[in-house]
Amino acid sequence: MIGIAGAGAFGTALAVALAKGGREVRLWARDPDQVRQMRETGRNEVALPGIALPENVSVHAQIGEVTHGQALLLAMPMQALGAALDASPEIDGRQPLVACCKGVDLTTLRGPVAVIEGRRPGAPAAILTGPSFAADIACGLPTALTLATTGDGEALQELLSTPTLRLYRTDDVIGAELGGALKNVVAIAAGTVIGAGLGDSARAALMTRGYAEMVRLAEALGARAETLAGLSGFGDLVLTCTSAQSRNFRYGCALGKGEAFDPKVTVEGVATARAVVRLAEGKGIDMPVTTMVNALALGRIALNDAIGQLMSRPLRQE
């Protein structure tokens, strides 16, 4: 059995894909009304409409009912991960705990695996990340992800792989974490460029310079550059910066157009930008794209001023 804590779009999609791959899956939802709706309809119309739950997916209201399988996937927003672990002693870490979120914790300035290890010392911890949209995974479209763990991840890789969900394993946890986190910030910037009508050429330039920032910070924190060139970095960056399915990209488009964005939608890149600015300042790393995204999100700078500052930076060798 595989447990999944979190019945948002991604958690539900993973439940569907793993169940279709022959696994028994237990899915926990925090909202009792959502549990009731999913049990009655066999669907998660709130987060992933139109997708039927396979018979080997059961939905639970008590988190303790999903914590005793071969692995527990923690499919919740990055900024909620630490609090969820604090509130759930049932998550005892006897089985691998796999973070299925992207970002940097605002309190500790650490990634998901470090947050897990800090609260469950000795528990096998990993992160599942990479270029993926929940709807694609749930519909059985081919998807490749990165599974990063400092332990022996071969059995976990086998457990979580299906005919349509291919996992690649790495021991560069920091690189995988930062790739998934930082690409959301760049996606906001890319969406802002498109929303402001600056064109695809400007987006390509922005993505390239944003990727350079990702590598600079990751290497400064001990990651390997080649990890950022893989699925969890470059692959995820391309997907998130070029599709309206991305919440971060859509949020950026709204910024570029000067429009309000639905406050109920989680945009991980906003919190990540705030955390990364602090992290980069502490390391003396220059991250102009991230700095501008943070300033725009906080309303500290006008869009035209942000564009002007980026375009007026000193000319130098690439």
CSV table of N, CA and C in Angstrom, one decimal, residues 61-133:
chain,number,residue,atom,x,y,z
A,61,ALA,N,-10.4,10.2,6.0
A,61,ALA,CA,-10.5,11.5,6.7
A,61,ALA,C,-9.5,11.6,7.9
A,62,GLN,N,-9.0,10.4,8.3
A,62,GLN,CA,-8.0,10.3,9.4
A,62,GLN,C,-6.6,10.0,8.8
A,63,ILE,N,-5.6,10.9,9.0
A,63,ILE,CA,-4.3,10.7,8.4
A,63,ILE,C,-3.6,9.4,8.9
A,64,GLY,N,-4.0,9.0,10.1
A,64,GLY,CA,-3.4,7.7,10.6
A,64,GLY,C,-3.7,6.5,9.7
A,65,GLU,N,-4.8,6.6,8.9
A,65,GLU,CA,-5.2,5.5,8.1
A,65,GLU,C,-4.4,5.3,6.8
A,66,VAL,N,-3.5,6.3,6.6
A,66,VAL,CA,-2.7,6.2,5.3
A,66,VAL,C,-1.2,6.1,5.6
A,67,THR,N,-0.8,6.0,6.9
A,67,THR,CA,0.6,6.2,7.2
A,67,THR,C,1.3,4.9,7.4
A,68,HIS,N,0.7,3.7,7.1
A,68,HIS,CA,1.4,2.5,7.4
A,68,HIS,C,1.7,1.6,6.2
A,69,GLY,N,1.9,2.3,5.1
A,69,GLY,CA,2.2,1.5,3.9
A,69,GLY,C,3.7,1.5,3.6
A,70,GLN,N,4.0,1.2,2.3
A,70,GLN,CA,5.4,1.0,1.9
A,70,GLN,C,6.1,2.4,1.7
A,71,ALA,N,5.3,3.4,1.6
A,71,ALA,CA,5.8,4.8,1.5
A,71,ALA,C,4.6,5.8,1.7
A,72,LEU,N,4.9,7.0,2.2
A,72,LEU,CA,3.9,8.0,2.4
A,72,LEU,C,4.4,9.2,1.6
A,73,LEU,N,3.5,9.6,0.6
A,73,LEU,CA,3.8,10.8,-0.2
A,73,LEU,C,3.1,12.0,0.5
A,74,LEU,N,3.9,13.0,0.7
A,74,LEU,CA,3.4,14.3,1.3
A,74,LEU,C,3.1,15.3,0.2
A,75,ALA,N,1.8,15.3,-0.2
A,75,ALA,CA,1.4,16.1,-1.4
A,75,ALA,C,0.6,17.3,-0.9
A,76,MET,N,1.4,18.2,-0.3
A,76,MET,CA,0.8,19.5,0.3
A,76,MET,C,1.7,20.6,-0.1
A,77,PRO,N,1.2,21.9,0.0
A,77,PRO,CA,2.0,23.0,-0.3
A,77,PRO,C,3.3,23.1,0.6
A,78,MET,N,4.4,23.6,0.0
A,78,MET,CA,5.6,23.7,0.7
A,78,MET,C,5.5,24.4,2.1
A,79,GLN,N,4.8,25.5,2.1
A,79,GLN,CA,4.7,26.3,3.3
A,79,GLN,C,3.8,25.7,4.3
A,80,ALA,N,3.1,24.6,4.0
A,80,ALA,CA,2.2,23.9,4.9
A,80,ALA,C,2.9,22.6,5.4
A,81,LEU,N,4.0,22.2,4.8
A,81,LEU,CA,4.6,20.9,5.1
A,81,LEU,C,5.1,20.8,6.6
A,82,GLY,N,5.8,21.7,7.1
A,82,GLY,CA,6.3,21.7,8.5
A,82,GLY,C,5.2,21.6,9.5
A,83,ALA,N,4.1,22.4,9.3
A,83,ALA,CA,3.0,22.5,10.2
A,83,ALA,C,2.3,21.1,10.2
A,84,ALA,N,2.1,20.5,9.0
A,84,ALA,CA,1.4,19.3,8.9
A,84,ALA,C,2.2,18.2,9.6
A,85,LEU,N,3.5,18.2,9.5
A,85,LEU,CA,4.3,17.2,10.3
A,85,LEU,C,4.2,17.4,11.8
A,86,ASP,N,4.2,18.7,12.2
A,86,ASP,CA,4.0,19.0,13.6
A,86,ASP,C,2.7,18.5,14.2
A,87,ALA,N,1.7,18.6,13.3
A,87,ALA,CA,0.3,18.3,13.8
A,87,ALA,C,-0.1,16.8,13.6
A,88,SER,N,0.9,16.0,13.1
A,88,SER,CA,0.5,14.6,12.7
A,88,SER,C,1.5,13.6,13.3
A,89,PRO,N,1.5,13.3,14.6
A,89,PRO,CA,2.4,12.3,15.1
A,89,PRO,C,2.2,11.0,14.5
A,90,GLU,N,1.1,10.7,13.9
A,90,GLU,CA,0.9,9.5,13.2
A,90,GLU,C,1.9,9.2,12.1
A,91,ILE,N,2.4,10.3,11.5
A,91,ILE,CA,3.5,10.2,10.5
A,91,ILE,C,4.8,10.0,11.3
A,92,ASP,N,5.1,8.7,11.5
A,92,ASP,CA,6.2,8.4,12.4
A,92,ASP,C,7.5,8.2,11.7
A,93,GLY,N,7.5,8.1,10.4
A,93,GLY,CA,8.8,8.0,9.6
A,93,GLY,C,9.3,6.6,9.6
A,94,ARG,N,8.4,5.6,9.8
A,94,ARG,CA,8.9,4.2,9.7
A,94,ARG,C,9.1,3.8,8.3
A,95,GLN,N,8.3,4.4,7.4
A,95,GLN,CA,8.4,4.2,6.0
A,95,GLN,C,9.0,5.4,5.3
A,96,PRO,N,9.4,5.3,4.0
A,96,PRO,CA,9.9,6.5,3.4
A,96,PRO,C,8.9,7.6,3.3
A,97,LEU,N,9.3,8.9,3.6
A,97,LEU,CA,8.5,10.0,3.5
A,97,LEU,C,8.9,10.8,2.3
A,98,VAL,N,8.0,11.0,1.3
A,98,VAL,CA,8.4,11.6,0.0
A,98,VAL,C,7.7,12.9,-0.2
A,99,ALA,N,8.4,14.0,-0.2
A,99,ALA,CA,7.8,15.3,-0.4
A,99,ALA,C,7.4,15.4,-1.9
A,100,CYS,N,6.2,15.9,-2.1
A,100,CYS,CA,5.7,16.1,-3.4
A,100,CYS,C,5.3,17.6,-3.5
A,101,CYS,N,6.2,18.5,-3.2
A,101,CYS,CA,6.0,19.9,-3.2
A,101,CYS,C,7.3,20.6,-3.6
A,102,LYS,N,7.2,21.8,-4.0
A,102,LYS,CA,8.3,22.6,-4.5
A,102,LYS,C,8.4,23.9,-3.8
A,103,GLY,N,9.5,24.3,-3.3
A,103,GLY,CA,9.7,25.6,-2.7
A,103,GLY,C,10.7,25.6,-1.7
A,104,VAL,N,10.8,26.8,-1.0
A,104,VAL,CA,11.8,27.0,0.1
A,104,VAL,C,11.0,27.5,1.3
A,105,ASP,N,11.2,26.8,2.4
A,105,ASP,CA,10.4,27.2,3.6
A,105,ASP,C,10.8,28.6,4.1
A,106,LEU,N,9.8,29.4,4.3
A,106,LEU,CA,10.0,30.8,4.7
A,106,LEU,C,10.6,30.9,6.0
A,107,THR,N,10.4,30.0,6.9
A,107,THR,CA,10.9,30.1,8.3
A,107,THR,C,12.4,29.6,8.4
A,108,THR,N,12.6,28.5,7.8
A,108,THR,CA,14.0,27.9,7.9
A,108,THR,C,14.9,28.1,6.7
A,109,LEU,N,14.3,28.6,5.6
A,109,LEU,CA,15.0,28.8,4.3
A,109,LEU,C,15.6,27.4,3.9
A,110,ARG,N,14.9,26.4,4.1
A,110,ARG,CA,15.3,25.0,3.7
A,110,ARG,C,14.3,24.4,2.8
A,111,GLY,N,14.7,23.4,2.1
A,111,GLY,CA,13.9,22.7,1.1
A,111,GLY,C,13.0,21.6,1.8
A,112,PRO,N,12.2,20.9,1.1
A,112,PRO,CA,11.2,19.9,1.7
A,112,PRO,C,11.9,18.8,2.4
A,113,VAL,N,13.0,18.2,1.8
A,113,VAL,CA,13.6,17.1,2.5
A,113,VAL,C,14.2,17.5,3.8
A,114,ALA,N,14.9,18.7,3.8
A,114,ALA,CA,15.4,19.2,5.1
A,114,ALA,C,14.4,19.4,6.1
A,115,VAL,N,13.2,19.9,5.7
A,115,VAL,CA,12.1,20.1,6.6
A,115,VAL,C,11.6,18.8,7.2
A,116,ILE,N,11.5,17.8,6.4
A,116,ILE,CA,11.1,16.4,6.9
A,116,ILE,C,12.2,15.9,7.8
A,117,GLU,N,13.5,16.0,7.5
A,117,GLU,CA,14.5,15.4,8.3
A,117,GLU,C,14.6,16.2,9.6
A,118,GLY,N,14.3,17.5,9.6
A,118,GLY,CA,14.4,18.2,10.8
A,118,GLY,C,13.3,17.8,11.8
A,119,ARG,N,12.2,17.3,11.3
A,119,ARG,CA,11.1,17.0,12.2
A,119,ARG,C,10.9,15.4,12.4
A,120,ARG,N,11.5,14.7,11.5
A,120,ARG,CA,11.5,13.2,11.7
A,120,ARG,C,13.0,12.7,11.5
A,121,PRO,N,13.8,13.0,12.4
A,121,PRO,CA,15.2,12.6,12.3
A,121,PRO,C,15.3,11.1,12.1
A,122,GLY,N,16.1,10.6,11.2
A,122,GLY,CA,16.3,9.2,10.9
A,122,GLY,C,15.4,8.6,10.0
A,123,ALA,N,14.3,9.3,9.6
A,123,ALA,CA,13.3,8.8,8.7
A,123,ALA,C,13.9,8.8,7.3
A,124,PRO,N,13.6,7.8,6.4
A,124,PRO,CA,14.1,7.9,5.0
A,124,PRO,C,13.2,9.0,4.3
A,125,ALA,N,13.9,10.0,3.8
A,125,ALA,CA,13.2,11.2,3.2
A,125,ALA,C,13.7,11.3,1.8
A,126,ALA,N,12.7,11.8,0.9
A,126,ALA,CA,13.0,11.9,-0.5
A,126,ALA,C,12.1,13.0,-1.0
A,127,ILE,N,12.4,13.4,-2.3
A,127,ILE,CA,11.5,14.4,-3.0
A,127,ILE,C,11.2,13.9,-4.4
A,128,LEU,N,10.0,14.0,-4.8
A,128,LEU,CA,9.5,13.6,-6.1
A,128,LEU,C,9.2,15.0,-6.8
A,129,THR,N,9.9,15.3,-7.9
A,129,THR,CA,9.8,16.6,-8.5
A,129,THR,C,10.1,16.4,-10.0
A,130,GLY,N,9.8,17.5,-10.7
A,130,GLY,CA,10.1,17.5,-12.2
A,130,GLY,C,8.9,18.0,-13.0
A,131,PRO,N,9.1,18.0,-14.3
A,131,PRO,CA,8.1,18.6,-15.2
A,131,PRO,C,6.8,17.8,-15.3
A,132,SER,N,5.7,18.3,-14.7
A,132,SER,CA,4.5,17.5,-14.7
A,132,SER,C,3.3,18.4,-14.3
A,133,PHE,N,2.2,18.2,-15.0
A,133,PHE,CA,0.9,18.7,-14.6
A,133,PHE,C,0.0,17.6,-14.2
